CSV table of N, CA, C and O in Angstrom, one decimal:
chain,number,residue,atom,x,y,z
A,1,UNK,N,66.5,10.6,4.5
A,1,UNK,CA,65.5,9.6,4.5
A,1,UNK,C,66.1,8.3,3.9
A,1,UNK,O,67.3,8.1,3.9
A,2,UNK,N,65.3,7.5,3.3
A,2,UNK,CA,65.7,6.2,2.7
A,2,UNK,C,66.6,6.4,1.6
A,2,UNK,O,66.5,7.3,0.8
A,3,UNK,N,67.6,5.5,1.5
A,3,UNK,CA,68.6,5.6,0.4
A,3,UNK,C,68.9,4.2,-0.1
A,3,UNK,O,68.7,3.2,0.6
A,4,UNK,N,69.4,4.2,-1.3
A,4,UNK,CA,69.8,2.9,-1.9
A,4,UNK,C,71.2,2.9,-2.4
A,4,UNK,O,71.7,2.0,-3.1
A,5,UNK,N,72.0,3.9,-2.0
A,5,UNK,CA,73.4,4.0,-2.4
A,5,UNK,C,74.2,2.9,-1.8
A,5,UNK,O,74.0,2.5,-0.6
A,6,UNK,N,75.2,2.4,-2.5
A,6,UNK,CA,76.0,1.3,-2.0
A,6,UNK,C,77.4,1.9,-1.8
A,6,UNK,O,78.0,2.6,-2.7
A,7,UNK,N,78.0,1.6,-0.7
A,7,UNK,CA,79.4,2.1,-0.4
A,7,UNK,C,80.4,1.2,-1.1
A,7,UNK,O,80.3,-0.1,-1.1
A,8,UNK,N,81.4,1.8,-1.8
A,8,UNK,CA,82.3,1.0,-2.6
A,8,UNK,C,83.3,0.2,-1.8
A,8,UNK,O,84.0,-0.7,-2.3
A,9,UNK,N,83.4,0.4,-0.5
A,9,UNK,CA,84.4,-0.3,0.3
A,9,UNK,C,83.9,-1.7,0.8
A,9,UNK,O,84.6,-2.4,1.5
A,10,UNK,N,82.8,-2.1,0.3
A,10,UNK,CA,82.3,-3.4,0.7
A,10,UNK,C,80.8,-3.4,0.9
A,10,UNK,O,80.2,-2.3,0.7
A,11,UNK,N,80.2,-4.5,1.1
A,11,UNK,CA,78.7,-4.5,1.3
A,11,UNK,C,78.3,-3.7,2.5
A,11,UNK,O,78.9,-3.8,3.5
A,12,UNK,N,77.2,-3.0,2.3
A,12,UNK,CA,76.6,-2.2,3.4
A,12,UNK,C,75.7,-3.1,4.2
A,12,UNK,O,74.9,-3.8,3.6
A,13,UNK,N,75.9,-3.1,5.5
A,13,UNK,CA,75.1,-3.9,6.4
A,13,UNK,C,74.4,-3.0,7.4
A,13,UNK,O,74.9,-2.0,7.8
A,14,UNK,N,73.2,-3.5,7.8
A,14,UNK,CA,72.5,-2.8,8.9
A,14,UNK,C,73.2,-2.8,10.2
A,14,UNK,O,73.8,-3.8,10.6
A,15,UNK,N,73.4,-1.6,10.8
A,15,UNK,CA,74.1,-1.5,12.1
A,15,UNK,C,73.5,-2.4,13.1
A,15,UNK,O,74.2,-2.9,14.0
A,16,UNK,N,72.2,-2.6,13.1
A,16,UNK,CA,71.5,-3.4,14.2
A,16,UNK,C,71.5,-4.9,13.9
A,16,UNK,O,72.0,-5.6,14.7
A,17,UNK,N,70.9,-5.3,12.8
A,17,UNK,CA,70.8,-6.7,12.5
A,17,UNK,C,71.9,-7.3,11.6
A,17,UNK,O,72.0,-8.5,11.5
A,18,UNK,N,72.7,-6.4,11.1
A,18,UNK,CA,73.8,-6.8,10.2
A,18,UNK,C,73.4,-7.5,8.9
A,18,UNK,O,74.2,-8.1,8.3
A,19,UNK,N,72.2,-7.4,8.5
A,19,UNK,CA,71.7,-7.9,7.3
A,19,UNK,C,72.3,-7.0,6.1
A,19,UNK,O,72.4,-5.8,6.3
A,20,UNK,N,72.6,-7.7,5.0
A,20,UNK,CA,73.1,-6.9,3.9
A,20,UNK,C,72.0,-6.0,3.3
A,20,UNK,O,70.9,-6.4,3.2
A,21,UNK,N,72.4,-4.8,3.0
A,21,UNK,CA,71.5,-3.8,2.5
A,21,UNK,C,71.6,-3.6,1.0
A,21,UNK,O,71.0,-2.8,0.4
A,22,UNK,N,72.4,-4.5,0.4
A,22,UNK,CA,72.7,-4.4,-1.0
A,22,UNK,C,71.3,-4.6,-1.8
A,22,UNK,O,70.6,-5.6,-1.6
A,23,UNK,N,71.0,-3.6,-2.6
A,23,UNK,CA,69.8,-3.5,-3.4
A,23,UNK,C,68.5,-3.3,-2.6
A,23,UNK,O,67.4,-3.4,-3.2
A,24,UNK,N,68.6,-2.9,-1.3
A,24,UNK,CA,67.5,-2.7,-0.5
A,24,UNK,C,67.4,-1.2,-0.1
A,24,UNK,O,68.5,-0.6,0.0
A,25,UNK,N,66.2,-0.8,0.3
A,25,UNK,CA,66.1,0.6,0.8
A,25,UNK,C,66.6,0.5,2.3
A,25,UNK,O,66.4,-0.4,3.0
A,26,UNK,N,67.3,1.6,2.7
A,26,UNK,CA,67.7,1.8,4.0
A,26,UNK,C,67.8,3.3,4.4
A,26,UNK,O,67.6,4.1,3.5
A,27,UNK,N,68.0,3.6,5.6
A,27,UNK,CA,68.2,5.0,6.0
A,27,UNK,C,69.4,5.1,6.9
A,27,UNK,O,69.9,4.1,7.5
A,28,UNK,N,69.9,6.3,7.0
A,28,UNK,CA,71.1,6.6,7.8
A,28,UNK,C,70.6,7.3,9.1
A,28,UNK,O,69.8,8.2,9.1
A,29,UNK,N,71.2,7.0,10.2
A,29,UNK,CA,71.1,7.6,11.5
A,29,UNK,C,72.4,7.8,12.1
A,29,UNK,O,73.1,6.8,12.3
A,30,UNK,N,72.8,9.1,12.3
A,30,UNK,CA,74.2,9.3,12.8
A,30,UNK,C,75.3,8.7,11.9
A,30,UNK,O,76.2,8.1,12.4
A,31,UNK,N,75.0,8.8,10.6
A,31,UNK,CA,75.9,8.2,9.5
A,31,UNK,C,76.0,6.7,9.6
A,31,UNK,O,77.0,6.1,9.0
A,32,UNK,N,75.1,6.0,10.2
A,32,UNK,CA,75.1,4.6,10.3
A,32,UNK,C,73.9,4.1,9.5
A,32,UNK,O,72.8,4.6,9.7
A,33,UNK,N,74.1,3.0,8.7
A,33,UNK,CA,73.0,2.5,7.9
A,33,UNK,C,72.1,1.5,8.7
A,33,UNK,O,72.6,0.7,9.5
A,34,UNK,N,70.8,1.7,8.5
A,34,UNK,CA,69.8,0.8,9.2
A,34,UNK,C,68.8,0.3,8.1
A,34,UNK,O,68.4,1.1,7.3
A,35,UNK,N,68.5,-1.0,8.2
A,35,UNK,CA,67.4,-1.4,7.4
A,35,UNK,C,66.1,-0.7,7.9
A,35,UNK,O,66.1,-0.3,9.0
A,36,UNK,N,65.1,-0.6,7.1
A,36,UNK,CA,63.9,0.1,7.5
A,36,UNK,C,63.2,-0.5,8.7
A,36,UNK,O,62.7,0.2,9.6
A,37,UNK,N,63.2,-1.8,8.8
A,37,UNK,CA,62.6,-2.5,10.0
A,37,UNK,C,63.3,-2.1,11.3
A,37,UNK,O,62.7,-1.7,12.2
A,38,UNK,N,64.6,-2.2,11.3
A,38,UNK,CA,65.4,-1.9,12.5
A,38,UNK,C,65.3,-0.4,12.8
A,38,UNK,O,65.2,0.0,14.0
A,39,UNK,N,65.3,0.4,11.8
A,39,UNK,CA,65.2,1.9,12.0
A,39,UNK,C,63.9,2.2,12.7
A,39,UNK,O,63.8,2.9,13.7
A,40,UNK,N,62.8,1.7,12.1
A,40,UNK,CA,61.5,1.9,12.7
A,40,UNK,C,61.3,1.4,14.1
A,40,UNK,O,60.7,2.0,14.9
A,41,UNK,N,61.9,0.2,14.3
A,41,UNK,CA,61.8,-0.4,15.7
A,41,UNK,C,62.5,0.4,16.7
A,41,UNK,O,62.0,0.6,17.8
A,42,UNK,N,63.7,1.0,16.3
A,42,UNK,CA,64.5,1.7,17.3
A,42,UNK,C,64.2,3.2,17.4
A,42,UNK,O,64.3,3.8,18.5
A,43,UNK,N,63.8,3.8,16.3
A,43,UNK,CA,63.8,5.3,16.3
A,43,UNK,C,62.4,5.9,15.9
A,43,UNK,O,62.3,7.1,16.2
A,44,UNK,N,61.5,5.2,15.4
A,44,UNK,CA,60.3,5.8,15.0
A,44,UNK,C,59.4,6.2,16.2
A,44,UNK,O,59.4,5.4,17.2
A,45,UNK,N,58.7,7.3,16.1
A,45,UNK,CA,57.7,7.7,17.1
A,45,UNK,C,56.5,6.9,17.0
A,45,UNK,O,56.2,6.3,16.0
A,46,UNK,N,55.7,6.8,18.1
A,46,UNK,CA,54.4,6.2,18.1
A,46,UNK,C,53.3,7.3,18.0
A,46,UNK,O,53.4,8.3,18.6
A,47,UNK,N,52.4,7.0,17.1
A,47,UNK,CA,51.3,7.9,16.9
A,47,UNK,C,50.4,8.1,18.2
A,47,UNK,O,50.0,7.0,18.8
A,48,UNK,N,50.2,9.3,18.6
A,48,UNK,CA,49.4,9.5,19.9
A,48,UNK,C,47.9,9.2,19.7
A,48,UNK,O,47.2,9.0,20.7
A,49,UNK,N,47.5,9.1,18.4
A,49,UNK,CA,46.1,8.7,18.2
A,49,UNK,C,45.9,7.2,18.0
A,49,UNK,O,45.1,6.6,18.8
A,50,UNK,N,46.5,6.6,17.1
A,50,UNK,CA,46.3,5.2,16.8
A,50,UNK,C,47.2,4.2,17.5
A,50,UNK,O,47.0,3.0,17.5
A,51,UNK,N,48.3,4.8,18.2
A,51,UNK,CA,49.3,4.0,18.9
A,51,UNK,C,50.1,3.1,18.1
A,51,UNK,O,50.8,2.2,18.6
A,52,UNK,N,50.2,3.3,16.8
A,52,UNK,CA,51.0,2.5,15.9
A,52,UNK,C,52.3,3.3,15.6
A,52,UNK,O,52.3,4.6,15.7
A,53,UNK,N,53.4,2.6,15.2
A,53,UNK,CA,54.6,3.3,14.8
A,53,UNK,C,54.4,4.1,13.6
A,53,UNK,O,53.6,3.7,12.7
A,54,UNK,N,55.1,5.2,13.5
A,54,UNK,CA,55.0,6.1,12.4
A,54,UNK,C,56.2,5.7,11.5
A,54,UNK,O,57.4,6.1,11.9
A,55,UNK,N,56.0,5.0,10.5
A,55,UNK,CA,57.1,4.4,9.7
A,55,UNK,C,57.8,5.4,8.7
A,55,UNK,O,57.3,6.6,8.6
A,56,UNK,N,58.8,5.0,8.1
A,56,UNK,CA,59.6,5.8,7.2
A,56,UNK,C,58.8,6.3,6.0
A,56,UNK,O,59.1,7.4,5.5
A,57,UNK,N,57.8,5.6,5.6
A,57,UNK,CA,57.0,6.0,4.5
A,57,UNK,C,55.8,6.8,4.8
A,57,UNK,O,55.0,7.1,4.0
A,58,UNK,N,55.6,7.2,6.1
A,58,UNK,CA,54.5,7.9,6.5
A,58,UNK,C,54.9,9.4,6.8
A,58,UNK,O,56.0,9.6,7.3
A,59,UNK,N,54.0,10.3,6.6
A,59,UNK,CA,54.2,11.7,7.0
A,59,UNK,C,53.9,11.8,8.5
A,59,UNK,O,52.8,11.4,8.9
A,60,UNK,N,54.8,12.4,9.3
A,60,UNK,CA,54.7,12.6,10.7
A,60,UNK,C,54.4,14.0,11.0
A,60,UNK,O,55.1,14.9,10.5
A,61,UNK,N,53.5,14.3,11.9
A,61,UNK,CA,53.2,15.6,12.4
A,61,UNK,C,53.5,15.6,13.9
A,61,UNK,O,53.1,14.7,14.6
A,62,UNK,N,54.1,16.7,14.3
A,62,UNK,CA,54.5,16.7,15.8
A,62,UNK,C,54.1,18.1,16.3
A,62,UNK,O,54.2,19.1,15.7
A,63,UNK,N,53.8,18.0,17.6
A,63,UNK,CA,53.4,19.2,18.4
A,63,UNK,C,53.6,19.0,19.8
A,63,UNK,O,53.1,18.0,20.4
A,64,UNK,N,54.5,19.7,20.5
A,64,UNK,CA,54.8,19.6,21.9
A,64,UNK,C,55.0,18.1,22.3
A,64,UNK,O,54.3,17.6,23.2
A,65,UNK,N,56.0,17.5,21.8
A,65,UNK,CA,56.4,16.1,22.1
A,65,UNK,C,55.3,15.1,21.9
A,65,UNK,O,55.3,14.0,22.4
A,66,UNK,N,54.3,15.5,21.1
A,66,UNK,CA,53.3,14.5,20.6
A,66,UNK,C,53.5,14.3,19.1
A,66,UNK,O,53.9,15.2,18.4
A,67,UNK,N,53.1,13.1,18.6
A,67,UNK,CA,53.4,12.7,17.2
A,67,UNK,C,52.2,12.0,16.7
A,67,UNK,O,51.5,11.2,17.4
A,68,UNK,N,51.9,12.3,15.4
A,68,UNK,CA,50.7,11.7,14.7
A,68,UNK,C,51.1,11.3,13.3
A,68,UNK,O,51.9,12.0,12.7
A,69,UNK,N,50.4,10.3,12.8
A,69,UNK,CA,50.4,10.1,11.3
A,69,UNK,C,49.6,11.3,10.8
A,69,UNK,O,48.7,11.8,11.5
A,70,UNK,N,49.8,11.7,9.5
A,70,UNK,CA,49.0,12.8,8.9
A,70,UNK,C,47.5,12.4,9.0
A,70,UNK,O,46.7,13.2,9.2
A,71,UNK,N,47.2,11.1,8.7
A,71,UNK,CA,45.8,10.7,8.6
A,71,UNK,C,45.1,10.7,10.0
A,71,UNK,O,43.9,10.7,10.1
A,72,UNK,N,45.9,10.7,11.0
A,72,UNK,CA,45.4,10.7,12.4
A,72,UNK,C,45.3,12.0,13.0
A,72,UNK,O,44.8,12.2,14.2
A,73,UNK,N,45.7,13.0,12.3
A,73,UNK,CA,45.8,14.4,12.9
A,73,UNK,C,44.5,15.1,12.5
A,73,UNK,O,44.4,15.8,11.5
A,74,UNK,N,43.4,14.9,13.3
A,74,UNK,CA,42.1,15.5,13.0
A,74,UNK,C,41.5,16.0,14.3
A,74,UNK,O,41.9,15.6,15.4
A,75,UNK,N,40.5,16.8,14.1
A,75,UNK,CA,39.7,17.4,15.2
A,75,UNK,C,39.0,16.3,16.0
A,75,UNK,O,38.3,15.5,15.3
A,76,UNK,N,39.0,16.3,17.3
A,76,UNK,CA,38.4,15.3,18.1
A,76,UNK,C,36.8,15.4,18.0
A,76,UNK,O,36.2,14.4,18.1
A,77,UNK,N,36.3,16.6,17.7
A,77,UNK,CA,34.8,16.7,17.6
A,77,UNK,C,34.3,16.6,16.2
A,77,UNK,O,33.5,15.7,16.0
A,78,UNK,N,34.7,17.4,15.3
A,78,UNK,CA,34.1,17.4,13.9
A,78,UNK,C,34.9,16.5,13.0
A,78,UNK,O,34.4,16.2,11.8
A,79,UNK,N,36.0,15.9,13.4
A,79,UNK,CA,36.8,15.0,12.6
A,79,UNK,C,37.4,15.6,11.3
A,79,UNK,O,37.9,14.8,10.5
A,80,UNK,N,37.5,16.9,11.2
A,80,UNK,CA,38.1,17.5,10.1
A,80,UNK,C,39.7,17.4,10.2
A,80,UNK,O,40.2,17.4,11.3
A,81,UNK,N,40.3,17.3,9.0
A,81,UNK,CA,41.8,17.2,9.0
A,81,UNK,C,42.4,18.5,9.5
A,81,UNK,O,41.9,19.6,9.1
A,82,UNK,N,43.5,18.4,10.3
A,82,UNK,CA,44.1,19.6,10.8
A,82,UNK,C,45.5,19.9,10.3
A,82,UNK,O,46.1,20.8,10.7
A,83,UNK,N,45.9,19.1,9.3
A,83,UNK,CA,47.3,19.2,8.8
A,83,UNK,C,47.6,20.6,8.2
A,83,UNK,O,48.7,21.0,8.1
A,84,UNK,N,46.5,21.2,7.7
A,84,UNK,CA,46.8,22.5,7.0
A,84,UNK,C,45.9,23.6,7.5
A,84,UNK,O,45.6,24.6,6.8
A,85,UNK,N,45.4,23.5,8.8
A,85,UNK,CA,44.6,24.6,9.3
A,85,UNK,C,44.9,24.8,10.8
A,85,UNK,O,45.5,23.9,11.4
A,86,UNK,N,44.6,25.9,11.3
A,86,UNK,CA,44.9,26.2,12.7
A,86,UNK,C,44.2,25.2,13.7
A,86,UNK,O,43.1,24.8,13.4
A,87,UNK,N,44.8,24.9,14.8
A,87,UNK,CA,44.2,24.0,15.7
A,87,UNK,C,44.6,24.4,17.1
A,87,UNK,O,45.5,25.2,17.3
A,88,UNK,N,44.0,23.8,18.1
A,88,UNK,CA,44.3,24.0,19.5
A,88,UNK,C,44.2,22.7,20.2
A,88,UNK,O,43.6,21.7,19.7
A,89,UNK,N,44.8,22.6,21.4
A,89,UNK,CA,44.8,21.4,22.2
A,89,UNK,C,44.2,21.7,23.6
A,89,UNK,O,44.5,22.8,24.1
A,90,UNK,N,43.6,20.8,24.2
A,90,UNK,CA,43.1,20.9,25.6
A,90,UNK,C,43.3,19.5,26.1
A,90,UNK,O,42.7,18.5,25.6
A,91,UNK,N,44.1,19.4,27.2
A,91,UNK,CA,44.3,18.1,27.8
A,91,UNK,C,44.8,17.0,26.8
A,91,UNK,O,44.3,15.9,26.7
A,92,UNK,N,45.7,17.4,25.9
A,92,UNK,CA,46.3,16.6,24.9
A,92,UNK,C,45.3,16.1,23.8
A,92,UNK,O,45.5,15.1,23.1
A,93,UNK,N,44.1,16.8,23.7
A,93,UNK,CA,43.1,16.5,22.7
A,93,UNK,C,43.1,17.6,21.6
A,93,UNK,O,43.2,18.8,22.0
A,94,UNK,N,43.1,17.2,20.4
A,94,UNK,CA,43.2,18.1,19.3
A,94,UNK,C,41.8,18.6,18.9
A,94,UNK,O,40.8,17.9,18.9
A,95,UNK,N,41.7,19.9,18.6
A,95,UNK,CA,40.5,20.6,18.1
A,95,UNK,C,40.8,21.6,17.0
A,95,UNK,O,41.8,22.3,17.1
A,96,UNK,N,39.9,21.6,16.0
A,96,UNK,CA,40.0,22.7,15.1
A,96,UNK,C,39.6,24.0,15.8
A,96,UNK,O,39.0,23.9,16.9
A,97,UNK,N,40.0,25.2,15.3
A,97,UNK,CA,39.8,26.4,16.1
A,97,UNK,C,38.3,26.6,16.3
A,97,UNK,O,37.9,27.1,17.4
A,98,UNK,N,37.4,26.3,15.4
A,98,UNK,CA,36.0,26.5,15.6
A,98,UNK,C,35.4,25.6,16.7
A,98,UNK,O,34.7,26.1,17.6
A,99,UNK,N,35.8,24.3,16.7
A,99,UNK,CA,35.3,23.4,17.8
A,99,UNK,C,35.9,23.8,19.1
A,99,UNK,O,35.2,23.8,20.2
A,100,UNK,N,37.2,24.3,19.1
A,100,UNK,CA,37.8,24.7,20.4
A,100,UNK,C,37.0,25.9,20.9
A,100,UNK,O,36.7,25.9,22.1
A,101,UNK,N,36.8,26.9,20.1
A,101,UNK,CA,36.0,28.1,20.5
A,101,UNK,C,34.7,27.7,21.1
A,101,UNK,O,34.2,28.2,22.1
A,102,UNK,N,34.0,26.8,20.4
A,102,UNK,CA,32.6,26.4,20.7
A,102,UNK,C,32.6,25.7,22.1
A,102,UNK,O,31.7,26.0,22.9
A,103,UNK,N,33.7,25.0,22.4
A,103,UNK,CA,33.7,24.2,23.7
A,103,UNK,C,34.3,25.0,24.8
A,103,UNK,O,33.8,24.9,26.0
A,104,UNK,N,35.3,25.8,24.6
A,104,UNK,CA,36.1,26.4,25.7
A,104,UNK,C,36.2,27.9,25.8
A,104,UNK,O,36.6,28.4,26.8
A,105,UNK,N,35.8,28.6,24.7
A,105,UNK,CA,36.0,30.1,24.8
A,105,UNK,C,34.9,30.7,25.6
A,105,UNK,O,33.8,30.2,25.7
A,106,UNK,N,35.2,31.9,26.2
A,106,UNK,CA,34.2,32.5,27.0
A,106,UNK,C,33.0,33.0,26.1
A,106,UNK,O,33.2,33.2,24.9
A,107,UNK,N,31.8,33.1,26.7
A,107,UNK,CA,30.6,33.5,26.0
A,107,UNK,C,30.0,34.8,26.6
A,107,UNK,O,30.2,35.0,27.8
A,108,UNK,N,29.3,35.5,25.7
A,108,UNK,CA,28.6,36.6,26.2
A,108,UNK,C,27.5,36.2,27.1
A,108,UNK,O,26.7,35.2,26.8
A,109,UNK,N,27.3,36.9,28.3
A,109,UNK,CA,26.3,36.4,29.2
A,109,UNK,C,24.9,36.7,28.8
A,109,UNK,O,24.0,36.1,29.2
A,110,UNK,N,24.8,37.7,27.8
A,110,UNK,CA,23.4,38.0,27.3
A,110,UNK,C,23.0,37.1,26.2
A,110,UNK,O,22.0,36.5,26.2
A,111,UNK,N,23.8,37.0,25.1
A,111,UNK,CA,23.4,36.3,23.9
A,111,UNK,C,24.0,34.9,23.8
A,111,UNK,O,23.7,34.1,22.9
A,112,UNK,N,25.0,34.6,24.7
A,112,UNK,CA,25.7,33.3,24.7
A,112,UNK,C,26.6,33.0,23.4
A,112,UNK,O,27.0,31.9,23.3
A,113,UNK,N,26.8,34.0,22.6
A,113,UNK,CA,27.7,33.8,21.5
A,113,UNK,C,29.2,33.8,22.0
A,113,UNK,O,29.5,34.4,23.0
A,114,UNK,N,30.0,33.0,21.3
A,114,UNK,CA,31.4,32.9,21.7
A,114,UNK,C,32.2,34.2,21.4
A,114,UNK,O,32.0,34.8,20.3
A,115,UNK,N,33.1,34.6,22.3
A,115,UNK,CA,34.0,35.6,22.1
A,115,UNK,C,35.1,35.1,21.3
A,115,UNK,O,35.8,34.2,21.7
A,116,UNK,N,35.4,35.6,20.1
A,116,UNK,CA,36.5,35.2,19.2
A,116,UNK,C,37.7,36.1,19.5
A,116,UNK,O,37.6,37.2,20.1
A,117,UNK,N,38.9,35.6,19.2
A,117,UNK,CA,40.1,36.4,19.4
A,117,UNK,C,39.9,37.8,18.7
A,117,UNK,O,39.5,37.9,17.6
A,118,UNK,N,40.4,38.8,19.4
A,118,UNK,CA,40.3,40.1,18.9
A,118,UNK,C,39.0,40.9,19.1
A,118,UNK,O,38.9,42.1,18.8
A,119,UNK,N,38.0,40.2,19.6
A,119,UNK,CA,36.7,40.9,19.9
A,119,UNK,C,36.8,41.7,21.1
A,119,UNK,O,37.6,41.4,22.1
A,120,UNK,N,36.1,42.8,21.1
A,120,UNK,CA,36.1,43.7,22.3
A,120,UNK,C,35.0,43.2,23.3
A,120,UNK,O,34.0,42.8,22.8
A,121,UNK,N,35.3,43.4,24.5
A,121,UNK,CA,34.2,43.1,25.5
A,121,UNK,C,33.9,44.4,26.3
A,121,UNK,O,34.8,45.2,26.5
A,122,UNK,N,32.7,44.5,26.7
A,122,UNK,CA,32.3,45.7,27.5
A,122,UNK,C,31.6,45.2,28.7
A,122,UNK,O,30.9,44.3,28.7
A,123,UNK,N,32.0,45.9,29.8
A,123,UNK,CA,31.4,45.5,31.1
A,123,UNK,C,30.4,46.6,31.5
A,123,UNK,O,30.4,47.7,31.2
């Protein structure tokens, strides 16, 4: 991640914009130094929810080539945070397991209750 170490062989410069990185935070990509602005412009993912870049100082969550800020990783229906609980997706939309079951799981034809994982069915 970000580093402030200075190479003794001369001033460290950003590989992209060639700005001096002396005394500034920067990050390495393939052993090359980048200022945070250039790094984020070139390599940061875009959040699938808010469509903003996920910067070096943000926590990024990824699932199947999709990326989110931690604050944007929530259930589409109940809006609960999903960063530390089970979730499911349908058509690239995030759901907590309860909301997913409520919307998409099969139901008993008699009582209309949702069949949860591991439940037995009888015909």
